[in-house]
Structures are given as structure tokens and as C-alpha cells.
């Protein structure tokens, strides 16, 4: 073993203190989510009782307390990313935002504070969340604000396990979805061009990407094949170019995945219109999926190499 | 034994030692010099492409099976399906050999998907075609996974092997078969490890680093399931109330995380600390079920609040290093550390002059050798 290898080995073996940074942050996040979910459930369970006034006041108090703490602890506002020195700052703001949503939802549910103006019930929290996201420089709250924006425009985004958001889109909302996607993408671009909170740009961009393709695919499946195929190709071209520019493989993967779904749908539509027998259709379909799966795998490998250069 | 050549493994070991330096943009020239001397031998893509290739490969194996099934006249008999599964399994095995030996895939998604298919296809064919009993099916899965792990160095396979083995013990063997049956995969693992240790004594521990880590995680998580009264009782579909076993399970459910945490802190080992954290959550859930499910939100609020308080206290306490643990974002420290390692690895090899020694003979004699 050479001297440098020995040195290398000794450096590798000598162990510095183990950092529990990620573990503790993850646990704290879990704690915040457990606590806000639990408190929301308790509030809902106590509806109609005398105690519910106290409960809703307590939840509002927690939310207000969190935001006041954030106001006092935060660093000076900057157009760039602000690195807070306080370890728990992000989590306090997140707890404040979550409990604020709980309180407003309960006030609307129990006291009808917005009456029948349901749009207002999502619009006001959305404005508060956007303000809080920019004021406190918090990406998590921004994600909640964007989800609220989608809800306000009528699109339902349901959080699922492991942070996956399931977008539920009806045919009537295709144009709204596409318009919203374009708007979000514009905000993403403007924030980069104007150098204002550029680290928020990916949050807008990712939502725009998913929303645009899901809206266009809903249109393809239910409305007009030619129009929405053209739209999907247009979206794919744009998002692919941006993914290449940003060297983001995840974006390439998603764009190719949505294109693959489009191609598979068009192929199945074409096959259904032919007069082939059932068995021939089965063979052709299997061959199609086998060949396209291989092509897709090669495309992934090729793009991975391309983006690494 | 191993599907990859020894020179490839040697280069792989060097890359394992250097770690993620390749991802550091700051590495610059040092990295390019290093990569020239020690080219990374395998195709191991990033996580996104790995995941994509994994699902695509599973999809393709499924399509091959459907294609064969159509060729066989869409028969629904057990023996035909079993035979087709066996053929697909053999096809997957040949494909995995090809990708490992010719294309040098290592944890690329394709090899792992093929291995997972093999682990599923062989036991399935054992059930349908050979009509094996349940314990033997689980055992064949464990043996196949163990074999694949040893041959392809895959951490995923280590996990699959341990999981298969655990399920074969806990679900059927406890009631049906004596423990010696499980000596086969365990024996295979031990014999192969011994064989490898004899050949590559310095290499094997590093090569199997990810695999052994996975095995440790799997074993400890399996221990949580085993010690957790609720999980065991739910899995078996009966309640062990008012019995000695019930008390034992209850004690181990709450004692196990604490012991594991103490062990992890004492040994400065992150794996038991991780597993203890997960087992604390399990214990909370078990405690909630023990007390009755009437107040779920109270439990959620109390547990959430407790977790927040404990975390905040730990964050403050660990600002300075305590018992080998610290709360600090070490990303920048790691970059610096790996840069130092890279620079030292690329440094010119200066041969240190031999110290003056008396004598020179190796086997005694005139001159009084220092060696003998």
C-alpha cells in the first residue's frame, strides 16, 4: 500500500462527529405535521361545543404567535435567498401557515364568515400564504400558496402519501389548467429574469410542467385529439428545451413520460379504429410496448449521458 | 464468483473510498486526473434514471411473459403458467448476466429489476409448476435473492434476501418447520462470504459496504416488526392478550427502541439511531392502539407536540459535539473533506528512502540481519 493510500485510508477511517442535521429536521417536520393535523382534528371534533370557541381561539393564537415569532426572528428582507440562522425558523413559519389554514377553514365551516362566496375562502388564505412565503422566504409555504391558487381556480390538488400531489382535473377545467400553467411558468421566468427570489422559480416551474401536461392530456382523452396533441408537442418542446438548458434530468424524464403516454394513447386509438382480429391486436400491442419500452430506456440513458457532459 | 472482473472491482473500491467527489464541481482538475487513473468501471446512473429503468425493465419482463402466454394459446392451467414463469425467469437471468458482464451495469435499475423479477418468478413457478409447499417457496426466494446478492454485489438483493428469509421464518416456519431448514440460504451466504474473504480479503468489506448496510437496516427493521406486539398480532390475525407472550411483546415494543438508541449512541453508530427513531414511531402507534382508538387526534397532537419539543431541545443540545453526535449542516465540511482526499490521492507518489539497516541476509548468517 503506498503512502498516499495509507493517508487516504487513515483520513477515511478517522471519524468526525456524526451530524444529525437531516434526521432532526425530518423529525421536526413530522412533529409539525402531526401536531397541526391533530389540532385540526380536535377542532373539528369539538364543533358545536362550548369549548370550540376556545379551541379556535387557541389555534388562531398559535398561528399568530408563530408569525409574530417569525417577524421578530427573521433577517432583513432580500430579493435573494435568505439563510436564517435560527434552526427552527422554517418550522415555526410552517406551523403558523398550517394552523392558519385550519383556523380559516373552521371559521368558514362553522360560522360561515365568507358566506356563499367560497372563492373568497380560498383567495384570502392564498394571499396570506403568498405574502408569508415571500416575506419569510419560505419555499414550503410557497408550495401551499400555489396549491391554494390551483384550488381557487377550481382545480383540486390532493396531497397524497410521500408528498405526492394528485391533481384532479375535470374536462371543464382544461382551459383553466392550461392558463394557470402558463401563468405559473411566466412567474417562474420573470423571477429568474428580474433576479427576484430566483430560488422560488423551480416551485412554479414544476407545478406548471405537471399542470400543463395533465390539463392537455385530459383534453386529449376527452375533447379534441388534434388540437391537444399539437399542444402537448408544443409543451414537450418547451419543457424539453428548458430541461436541457437547466441540465435537469428529472424534467427530461417527466416530459418524456408524458410524451410516452400521449403516443401510447394515440397508438391505441389508431389500433381500435382498424379492423384487425383480437389476437392480432394483442400481438401488435405487445410488440408496440416492447419496442417503445426499449426505445424509452435508450432515450433515458442517452439523455443521462448528454446532460452529464 | 462475482460477475465483475477484479480490476473493475478494484477501481470501484477506489471510487467508493473517494465517495461523491465526482459530483462536486469544485473538484475540477484533481477529479479529471483521478478519473483518468481510476475510470469508474460500471454503468451506475443517478437515482431518477435508475428508477425509470427499473420500472421499464419490469414492464418489459411482464410483456415478455404476456407474449409467451399468448404464444401458448392463452392457457390458464397452473402447469402452463408455471412453465412460462420459469422460462421468463431463465430469460431474466440470462439478461441480467448479459447486462452485468457485457454492459457492466451495476445498480443501474435494469440489473436490479431483472433480479427482483428472478426472485419473484422462480418461487412463483415453484408454486405453480412444482407445487412446492409455502415454506419452501419462501425459502427458494431467499436462496435466489442471496445468490444474486453474492453474485452481483447488489444492496437491493441483500434486502430482498433478508426480507424473504424473515418472512419465511415469521409467517410459516414458526408453526410448520423446524429452524434447521433455514440453514440453506444462511449457509450459502456464510460460505460465499468466507470464500470471498479468502480471495479478496481487503476488497470485500468495502465492496459489500452498501450491501451490509442494507442487511443491517433490514435486520433491525425486521426486529421492530418482530418485537412490536401490534404488528405481529395484526400480521397473524389474532390477539395475544393476557398471555406471557403478550407481556413480552409489550415490553420489547417499548424497550427495544430505548436499548437500540443507547446502543447507537454508545457505539457512535448511525444505523441503530435511525432504526430506533422509526421504532419510536411504531411504539407510539402501538401505545395509541393499547389505550383504545377513541382519541386519535389527542394522540396525534400530544405526539406531535412531544416530537417538536424533543427535536428543539436536541437541536440546542447538539450545537456542540456531544458523544460523537452534532447538529450541523455538514455538506460544506464533506465537500472540503473529499477535496482533501482527492488531492492526496492524486499527489505524486514519492517513494520514501529506505532506512539504513544493518545486515542484508534474510535467513541469519553473517551480518546479523534485522529480519531474522
XYZ file of C-alpha atoms in Angstrom:
681
model
C 0.000 0.000 0.000
C 1.518 3.374 -0.977
C 1.979 6.255 1.446
C -0.795 8.321 -0.095
C -3.163 5.378 0.012
C -2.351 4.893 3.683
C -3.018 8.546 4.305
C -6.238 8.298 2.313
C -7.353 5.321 4.327
C -6.489 6.927 7.647
C -8.419 10.050 6.659
C -11.402 7.986 5.643
C -11.330 5.970 8.841
C -10.799 8.897 11.261
C -14.389 9.752 12.038
C -15.601 13.270 12.784
C -18.786 13.725 14.854
C -21.838 12.323 13.113
C -24.235 15.040 12.058
C -27.898 14.531 12.898
C -28.883 17.576 10.824
C -31.138 15.852 8.300
C -32.594 13.396 10.824
C -33.631 16.067 13.318
C -35.068 18.330 10.634
C -37.081 15.439 9.215
C -38.377 14.516 12.664
C -39.259 18.118 13.410
C -41.179 18.325 10.146
C -43.047 15.135 11.075
C -43.795 16.634 14.503
C -45.169 19.839 12.965
C -47.382 17.880 10.574
C -48.631 15.535 13.345
C -49.343 18.461 15.641
C -51.201 20.580 13.072
C -53.214 17.565 11.823
C -54.081 16.569 15.376
C -55.114 20.051 16.377
C -57.236 20.394 13.231
C -58.963 17.114 14.039
C -59.561 18.155 17.638
C -61.073 21.403 16.453
C -63.382 19.555 14.074
C -64.394 17.081 16.794
C -65.241 19.854 19.244
C -67.505 21.700 16.774
C -70.769 22.880 18.304
C -69.483 22.535 21.871
C -68.796 25.447 24.149
C -65.124 24.503 24.004
C -64.854 25.062 20.261
C -64.652 28.846 20.658
C -61.689 28.349 22.973
C -60.204 25.778 20.575
C -60.458 28.011 17.511
C -59.074 30.940 19.517
C -56.171 28.744 20.644
C -55.412 27.615 17.071
C -55.583 31.211 15.820
C -53.355 32.215 18.722
C -50.782 29.552 17.797
C -50.814 30.717 14.182
C -50.485 34.386 15.138
C -47.789 33.546 17.676
C -45.782 31.702 15.025
C -45.969 34.594 12.570
C -45.060 37.138 15.271
C -42.089 34.963 16.251
C -41.090 34.855 12.594
C -41.411 38.640 12.314
C -39.098 39.130 15.289
C -36.578 36.426 14.392
C -36.317 36.970 10.643
C -33.363 38.532 8.904
C -33.664 41.616 6.724
C -35.731 41.128 3.577
C -33.717 40.421 0.468
C -34.551 39.645 -3.148
C -32.148 36.706 -2.919
C -32.280 33.600 -0.738
C -32.149 34.462 2.955
C -30.271 31.993 5.120
C -31.858 32.132 8.555
C -29.513 31.469 11.445
C -32.307 30.218 13.664
C -32.661 26.434 13.333
C -36.378 26.249 13.965
C -37.419 29.344 11.994
C -38.664 27.437 8.923
C -40.682 25.033 11.045
C -42.318 27.780 13.112
C -43.485 29.536 9.942
C -44.733 26.241 8.523
C -46.681 25.546 11.725
C -48.110 29.068 11.578
C -49.250 28.591 7.964
C -50.800 25.174 8.651
C -52.687 26.309 11.746
C -53.806 29.469 9.919
C -55.395 27.315 7.209
C -57.042 25.139 9.874
C -58.478 28.178 11.672
C -59.826 29.823 8.488
C -61.327 26.547 7.244
C -63.037 26.033 10.590
C -64.324 29.604 10.747
C -65.881 29.193 7.286
C -67.238 25.719 8.116
C -68.784 26.646 11.471
C -69.518 30.366 11.264
C -69.813 30.972 7.501
C -67.634 34.045 7.764
C -67.376 34.333 3.975
C -70.985 33.290 3.399
C -71.556 31.760 -0.031
C -68.511 33.452 -1.510
C -66.466 30.243 -1.468
C -63.849 31.771 -3.746
C -63.048 34.275 -1.024
C -62.493 31.451 1.468
C -59.584 30.213 -0.658
C -58.498 33.593 -2.004
C -57.745 35.196 1.385
C -55.592 32.311 2.720
C -53.866 32.206 -0.667
C -52.926 35.902 -0.421
C -51.693 35.453 3.154
C -49.661 32.400 2.150
C -48.065 34.154 -0.849
C -47.216 37.130 1.345
C -45.794 34.878 4.084
C -43.788 32.852 1.537
C -42.069 35.946 0.130
C -41.818 37.853 3.403
C -40.321 34.958 5.342
C -38.575 33.430 2.301
C -40.191 30.023 2.769
C -40.438 27.535 -0.138
C -42.770 25.193 1.768
C -45.321 27.937 2.342
C -44.973 28.922 -1.331
C -45.916 25.362 -2.301
C -49.005 25.648 -0.118
C -49.835 29.012 -1.707
C -49.558 27.573 -5.228
C -51.812 24.657 -4.245
C -54.276 27.206 -2.871
C -54.085 29.162 -6.131
C -54.980 25.999 -8.031
C -57.849 25.348 -5.598
C -59.076 28.912 -6.006
C -59.183 28.445 -9.778
C -61.189 25.239 -9.255
C -58.515 22.593 -9.664
C -58.314 20.141 -6.796
C -54.831 19.153 -5.712
C -54.897 16.480 -3.049
C -51.715 15.739 -1.139
C -51.022 12.008 -1.105
C -48.519 9.799 0.658
C -44.825 10.745 0.485
C -45.613 14.301 -0.567
C -47.015 13.305 -3.941
C -49.769 15.639 -5.057
C -52.611 14.183 -7.056
C -54.207 16.660 -9.424
C -57.873 16.060 -10.096
C -58.909 17.675 -13.331
C -62.323 17.724 -14.958
C -62.951 18.471 -18.634
C -64.389 21.904 -17.834
C -61.152 22.914 -16.163
C -58.789 22.040 -19.028
C -58.538 25.620 -20.274
C -58.201 26.930 -16.701
C -55.438 24.415 -16.025
C -53.546 25.389 -19.166
C -53.952 29.111 -18.421
C -52.750 28.592 -14.849
C -49.760 26.571 -16.061
C -48.806 29.350 -18.480
C -49.178 31.936 -15.699
C -47.013 29.938 -13.288
C -44.363 29.401 -15.953
C -44.373 33.136 -16.676
C -43.877 33.906 -12.975
C -41.032 31.393 -12.906
C -39.346 33.047 -15.885
C -39.913 36.587 -14.586
C -38.427 35.723 -11.192
C -35.277 34.495 -12.956
C -35.060 37.428 -15.368
C -35.712 40.034 -12.674
C -33.445 38.189 -10.218
C -36.174 38.337 -7.611
C -36.320 35.242 -5.369
C -34.855 33.055 -8.108
C -34.874 30.035 -5.773
C -38.691 30.102 -5.935
C -38.593 29.635 -9.710
C -38.418 25.781 -9.623
C -41.557 25.589 -7.438
C -43.550 27.488 -10.081
C -41.889 25.677 -12.960
C -42.532 22.161 -11.636
C -46.184 22.910 -10.924
C -46.535 24.453 -14.380
C -44.966 21.408 -16.032
C -47.285 18.907 -14.350
C -50.368 21.069 -14.640
C -49.822 21.815 -18.339
C -49.377 18.173 -19.305
C -52.217 16.886 -17.109
C -54.612 19.516 -18.488
C -53.540 18.783 -22.065
C -53.826 15.016 -21.553
C -57.320 15.452 -20.069
C -58.195 17.424 -23.187
C -56.661 14.748 -25.416
C -58.617 11.939 -23.758
C -61.945 13.768 -23.686
C -62.039 16.652 -26.160
C -60.081 17.167 -29.360
C -57.298 14.787 -30.405
C -55.533 17.004 -32.978
C -55.630 20.225 -31.003
C -54.376 18.708 -27.779
C -51.751 16.536 -29.486
C -50.366 19.703 -31.018
C -50.495 21.400 -27.622
C -48.682 18.505 -25.923
C -45.963 18.578 -28.582
C -45.621 22.316 -28.026
C -45.380 21.879 -24.254
C -42.936 18.997 -24.640
C -40.728 21.082 -26.940
C -40.686 23.996 -24.490
C -40.141 21.970 -21.318
C -37.548 19.772 -23.003
C -35.558 22.807 -24.084
C -35.719 24.278 -20.611
C -34.709 20.952 -19.052
C -31.709 20.780 -21.388
C -30.772 24.360 -20.547
C -31.028 23.658 -16.806
C -29.427 20.191 -17.176
C -32.284 18.708 -15.205
C -32.741 15.021 -15.861
C -35.898 14.827 -13.742
C -37.596 17.337 -16.045
C -36.497 15.421 -19.149
C -37.803 12.211 -17.589
C -41.213 13.716 -16.826
C -41.517 15.344 -20.252
C -40.643 12.073 -21.991
C -43.037 10.206 -19.721
C -45.955 12.466 -20.647
C -45.000 12.168 -24.334
C -44.918 8.382 -23.966
C -48.466 8.405 -22.542
C -49.598 10.563 -25.469
C -48.002 8.252 -28.037
C -49.447 5.153 -26.349
C -52.926 6.711 -26.316
C -52.725 7.710 -29.978
C -51.484 4.238 -30.919
C -54.315 2.535 -29.036
C -56.832 4.865 -30.671
C -55.403 4.014 -34.088
C -55.453 0.265 -33.390
C -59.056 0.430 -32.179
C -60.117 2.005 -35.464
C -58.619 -0.797 -37.591
C -60.490 -3.986 -38.437
C -57.859 -6.408 -37.135
C -58.780 -9.534 -35.179
C -58.482 -9.642 -31.376
C -55.341 -11.794 -31.319
C -53.544 -9.653 -33.907
C -54.361 -6.554 -31.877
C -52.877 -8.238 -28.781
C -49.661 -9.179 -30.630
C -49.264 -5.739 -32.194
C -49.912 -4.026 -28.858
C -47.352 -6.171 -27.048
C -44.772 -5.571 -29.759
C -45.506 -1.853 -29.673
C -44.988 -1.653 -25.905
C -41.893 -3.865 -26.018
C -40.258 -1.782 -28.736
C -41.257 1.563 -27.229
C -40.095 0.477 -23.761
C -36.662 -0.337 -25.231
C -36.621 2.964 -27.140
C -37.667 4.794 -23.958
C -34.880 3.117 -21.966
C -32.305 4.070 -24.604
C -33.635 7.626 -24.654
C -33.240 7.860 -20.880
C -29.682 6.521 -20.994
C -28.813 8.815 -23.913
C -30.181 11.905 -22.158
C -28.476 10.995 -18.920
C -25.139 10.919 -20.737
C -25.989 14.096 -22.645
C -26.853 16.064 -19.515
C -23.739 14.872 -17.697
C -21.432 16.427 -20.311
C -17.923 -15.932 -8.005
C -18.603 -12.263 -8.662
C -19.885 -11.300 -12.083
C -17.419 -8.429 -12.398
C -13.671 -8.600 -13.051
C -11.198 -7.982 -10.233
C -9.740 -4.870 -11.913
C -13.235 -3.403 -12.219
C -13.869 -4.124 -8.563
C -10.529 -2.553 -7.612
C -11.477 0.659 -9.424
C -14.924 0.522 -7.919
C -13.405 0.256 -4.431
C -11.299 3.360 -5.057
C -14.419 5.242 -6.131
C -16.263 4.075 -3.039
C -13.451 5.416 -0.895
C -13.448 8.782 -2.628
C -17.227 8.991 -2.377
C -19.255 11.633 -4.125
C -16.375 13.819 -5.134
C -17.350 13.383 -8.769
C -20.456 15.395 -8.099
C -18.516 18.296 -6.659
C -17.981 20.973 -9.235
C -15.101 22.313 -7.131
C -13.103 19.123 -7.669
C -12.048 20.346 -11.145
C -8.611 19.228 -12.296
C -7.983 16.860 -9.416
C -11.082 14.937 -10.344
C -10.183 14.656 -14.044
C -6.687 13.372 -13.162
C -8.194 10.900 -10.734
C -10.777 9.648 -13.218
C -8.054 9.059 -15.821
C -6.153 6.830 -13.428
C -9.193 5.101 -11.982
C -12.047 5.095 -14.508
C -15.381 4.218 -12.964
C -15.917 0.695 -14.293
C -19.687 0.352 -14.130
C -22.771 1.931 -15.541
C -24.499 3.236 -12.396
C -26.784 6.156 -13.243
C -28.368 8.707 -10.899
C -31.479 7.872 -8.910
C -34.077 9.250 -11.350
C -32.839 7.286 -14.355
C -32.286 4.254 -12.129
C -35.914 4.367 -11.054
C -37.089 4.891 -14.634
C -35.020 1.992 -15.964
C -36.188 -0.215 -13.112
C -39.879 0.213 -13.920
C -39.290 -0.025 -17.666
C -37.443 -3.317 -17.237
C -40.165 -4.770 -15.015
C -42.677 -3.662 -17.632
C -40.686 -5.380 -20.381
C -40.381 -8.651 -18.454
C -44.137 -8.541 -17.925
C -44.660 -8.005 -21.658
C -42.365 -10.948 -22.468
C -44.427 -13.129 -20.153
C -47.703 -11.980 -21.784
C -46.207 -12.605 -25.224
C -45.205 -16.159 -24.242
C -48.622 -16.691 -22.717
C -50.285 -15.636 -25.983
C -47.998 -17.991 -27.892
C -49.007 -20.810 -25.535
C -52.622 -20.276 -26.553
C -53.664 -18.154 -23.532
C -53.873 -21.256 -21.376
C -54.929 -20.782 -17.773
C -53.660 -24.072 -16.356
C -51.235 -23.948 -13.424
C -48.601 -26.116 -15.088
C -48.509 -23.962 -18.270
C -48.324 -20.730 -16.281
C -45.639 -22.248 -14.028
C -43.587 -23.305 -17.028
C -43.947 -19.848 -18.625
C -42.851 -18.203 -15.372
C -39.839 -20.495 -15.289
C -38.941 -19.619 -18.904
C -39.346 -15.903 -18.158
C -37.169 -16.397 -15.066
C -34.437 -18.053 -17.133
C -34.727 -15.264 -19.704
C -34.366 -12.672 -16.917
C -31.323 -14.471 -15.535
C -29.640 -14.575 -18.955
C -30.467 -10.918 -19.483
C -29.012 -9.983 -16.079
C -25.803 -11.899 -16.879
C -25.570 -10.064 -20.199
C -26.116 -6.646 -18.643
C -23.648 -7.319 -15.818
C -20.851 -8.892 -17.834
C -21.097 -7.238 -21.240
C -22.702 -3.892 -20.455
C -21.193 -3.579 -16.949
C -24.422 -2.495 -15.322
C -24.168 -2.168 -11.558
C -27.190 -0.861 -9.641
C -28.414 0.703 -12.869
C -32.056 -0.140 -12.389
C -32.022 -2.722 -15.194
C -29.964 -5.326 -13.296
C -31.924 -4.730 -10.094
C -35.270 -5.040 -11.856
C -34.183 -8.281 -13.515
C -33.014 -9.633 -10.156
C -36.293 -8.730 -8.498
C -38.144 -10.455 -11.350
C -35.987 -13.566 -10.890
C -36.699 -13.582 -7.147
C -40.441 -13.440 -7.861
C -40.567 -15.677 -10.942
C -38.716 -18.705 -9.574
C -40.760 -19.101 -6.381
C -43.941 -18.474 -8.400
C -43.022 -21.241 -10.820
C -42.056 -23.428 -7.825
C -45.581 -22.971 -6.545
C -47.453 -23.407 -9.828
C -45.290 -25.895 -11.704
C -43.580 -27.904 -8.967
C -46.340 -27.470 -6.383
C -43.910 -26.726 -3.535
C -45.309 -26.039 -0.055
C -45.331 -22.470 1.319
C -42.174 -22.581 3.401
C -40.158 -23.993 0.512
C -41.422 -21.250 -1.787
C -40.267 -18.539 0.629
C -37.028 -20.388 1.081
C -36.415 -20.645 -2.667
C -36.982 -16.864 -2.848
C -34.495 -16.279 -0.054
C -31.943 -18.614 -1.636
C -32.324 -16.981 -5.079
C -32.005 -13.480 -3.607
C -28.962 -14.498 -1.558
C -27.308 -15.987 -4.602
C -27.973 -12.872 -6.686
C -26.653 -10.662 -3.893
C -23.399 -12.553 -3.748
C -23.004 -12.686 -7.496
C -23.898 -9.103 -8.398
C -22.976 -7.201 -5.203
C -26.401 -5.652 -5.140
C -27.535 -3.980 -1.953
C -31.140 -4.319 -3.069
C -30.770 -8.063 -3.302
C -29.344 -8.190 0.198
C -32.503 -6.501 1.395
C -34.721 -8.846 -0.599
C -32.835 -11.891 0.727
C -33.162 -10.821 4.338
C -36.808 -9.863 3.904
C -37.645 -13.211 2.258
C -35.814 -15.037 4.980
C -37.549 -13.084 7.708
C -40.999 -13.626 6.243
C -40.337 -17.309 5.716
C -39.410 -17.615 9.387
C -42.121 -15.452 10.897
C -45.134 -16.327 8.799
C -44.931 -20.043 8.277
C -41.874 -21.674 9.763
C -42.672 -20.867 13.372
C -45.671 -23.112 13.142
C -44.665 -25.599 10.485
C -40.976 -26.197 10.071
C -38.004 -26.596 12.380
C -35.341 -23.908 12.203
C -32.652 -26.009 10.537
C -34.383 -25.655 7.152
C -33.219 -22.049 7.066
C -29.627 -23.140 7.294
C -29.518 -23.375 3.490
C -29.588 -19.684 2.491
C -27.729 -18.665 5.647
C -25.116 -21.330 4.938
C -24.849 -20.201 1.318
C -24.323 -16.637 2.450
C -21.710 -17.606 5.034
C -19.823 -19.959 2.702
C -19.744 -17.479 -0.139
C -18.669 -14.639 2.155
C -15.883 -16.826 3.560
C -14.801 -17.727 0.030
C -14.764 -14.093 -0.999
C -12.959 -13.027 2.158
C -10.235 -15.552 1.436
C -9.740 -14.289 -2.106
C -10.186 -10.543 -1.693
C -9.550 -10.052 1.968
C -9.073 -6.297 1.675
C -11.664 -5.688 -1.010
C -14.764 -7.496 0.080
C -15.747 -5.422 3.114
C -15.653 -2.241 1.040
C -17.421 -3.761 -1.949
C -20.152 -5.090 0.273
C -20.387 -1.894 2.269
C -23.738 -0.883 0.798
C -24.980 -4.449 0.961
C -24.080 -4.952 4.593
C -25.597 -1.580 5.456
C -28.808 -2.682 3.785
C -28.700 -6.007 5.630
C -28.288 -4.174 8.946
C -31.220 -1.888 8.228
C -33.377 -4.816 7.112
C -32.481 -6.923 10.132
C -33.161 -4.118 12.576
C -36.439 -3.142 10.937
C -37.407 -6.822 10.918
C -36.614 -6.839 14.628
C -39.000 -3.901 15.127
C -41.784 -5.795 13.421
C -40.973 -8.859 15.423
C -40.806 -7.058 18.746
C -43.819 -4.883 18.053
C -46.821 -6.575 19.564
C -49.393 -4.829 17.381
C -47.704 -5.593 14.102
C -47.181 -9.220 14.980
C -50.709 -9.695 16.242
C -52.148 -7.960 13.180
C -49.986 -9.999 10.813
C -51.083 -13.231 12.421
C -54.681 -12.158 12.756
C -55.028 -12.856 16.457
C -54.610 -11.005 19.735
C -52.078 -12.240 22.256
C -53.979 -10.784 25.207
C -53.283 -11.854 28.827
C -50.555 -14.259 27.990
C -46.869 -14.380 28.712
C -46.085 -13.685 25.053
C -48.283 -10.597 25.121
C -46.361 -9.128 28.068
C -43.066 -9.972 26.399
C -44.122 -8.241 23.210
C -45.337 -5.191 25.107
C -42.069 -4.900 26.971
C -39.943 -5.368 23.852
C -42.060 -2.881 21.894
C -41.134 -0.085 24.289
C -37.783 -1.366 25.479
C -36.331 -2.143 22.072
C -36.170 1.479 20.794
C -34.579 2.695 24.017
C -31.963 -0.069 24.028
C -31.250 0.489 20.362
C -30.843 4.228 20.889
C -28.466 3.679 23.799
C -26.506 1.155 21.746
C -26.289 3.511 18.758
C -25.120 6.444 20.876
C -22.632 4.331 22.810
C -21.160 2.829 19.628
C -21.455 6.101 17.699
C -23.357 4.184 15.054
C -25.963 5.939 12.934
C -27.853 2.811 11.762
C -29.317 1.878 15.199
C -30.119 5.553 15.804
C -32.136 5.676 12.564
C -33.913 2.425 13.325
C -34.583 3.471 16.936
C -36.269 6.633 15.641
C -38.532 4.605 13.371
C -39.272 2.144 16.181
C -40.227 5.044 18.496
C -42.914 5.975 15.968
C -44.063 2.348 15.897
C -44.137 2.298 19.692
C -46.248 5.490 19.718
C -48.689 3.846 17.338
C -48.802 0.696 19.461
C -49.353 2.762 22.605
C -52.227 4.531 20.856
C -53.827 1.170 19.980
C -53.304 -0.163 23.523
C -55.140 2.784 25.011
C -58.065 2.373 22.612
C -58.787 4.246 19.376
C -61.280 6.716 20.848
C -58.995 9.755 20.887
C -56.789 9.624 17.774
C -56.438 13.393 17.417
C -55.450 13.844 21.053
C -52.696 11.280 20.473
C -51.614 12.940 17.259
C -51.459 16.373 18.915
C -49.637 15.090 22.001
C -47.156 13.028 19.959
C -46.576 15.900 17.509
C -46.016 18.313 20.384
C -43.653 15.884 22.123
C -41.650 15.335 18.926
C -41.368 19.111 18.372
C -40.172 19.744 21.945
C -37.663 16.866 21.887
C -36.287 17.928 18.495
C -35.885 21.585 19.501
C -34.134 20.550 22.725
C -31.844 18.164 20.848
C -31.018 20.826 18.268
C -29.932 23.184 21.036
C -28.068 20.490 22.959
C -26.193 19.262 19.909
C -24.911 22.679 18.837
C -21.554 21.493 20.089
C -20.428 17.906 19.591
C -21.824 15.557 22.257
C -20.937 11.878 22.465
C -19.855 11.860 18.847
C -23.024 13.474 17.510
C -23.605 17.045 16.404
C -26.366 19.154 14.834
C -24.637 20.881 11.938
C -25.117 21.035 8.192
C -22.041 19.081 7.174
C -22.491 19.447 3.413
C -19.727 22.039 3.140
C -17.474 20.094 5.523
C -17.882 16.965 3.393
C -17.001 18.813 0.197
C -13.822 20.043 1.850
C -13.007 16.579 3.214
C -13.427 14.840 -0.132
C -11.450 17.531 -1.873
C -8.585 16.893 0.540
C -8.819 13.140 -0.087
C -8.830 13.679 -3.844
C -5.826 15.947 -3.707
C -3.930 13.456 -1.567
C -4.931 10.577 -3.874
C -3.607 12.468 -6.894
C -0.444 13.650 -5.198
C 2.820 12.454 -6.833
C 3.882 9.118 -5.381
C 7.154 9.934 -3.631
C 8.958 6.801 -2.646
C 10.395 7.279 0.819
C 14.074 6.306 1.025
C 14.707 3.071 2.855
C 16.110 3.464 6.321
C 19.675 2.298 6.903
C 19.640 -1.213 8.291
C 22.386 -3.483 9.245
C 22.962 -6.750 7.505
C 21.073 -7.916 4.480
C 20.622 -11.648 4.671
C 17.165 -12.950 5.072
C 18.000 -16.077 6.944
C 20.518 -15.143 9.505
C 24.180 -15.702 8.772
C 26.917 -13.066 8.720
C 25.815 -9.507 9.047
C 23.102 -10.032 11.633
C 20.031 -9.380 9.556
C 17.347 -7.363 11.053
C 14.678 -9.656 9.644
C 15.503 -12.930 11.206
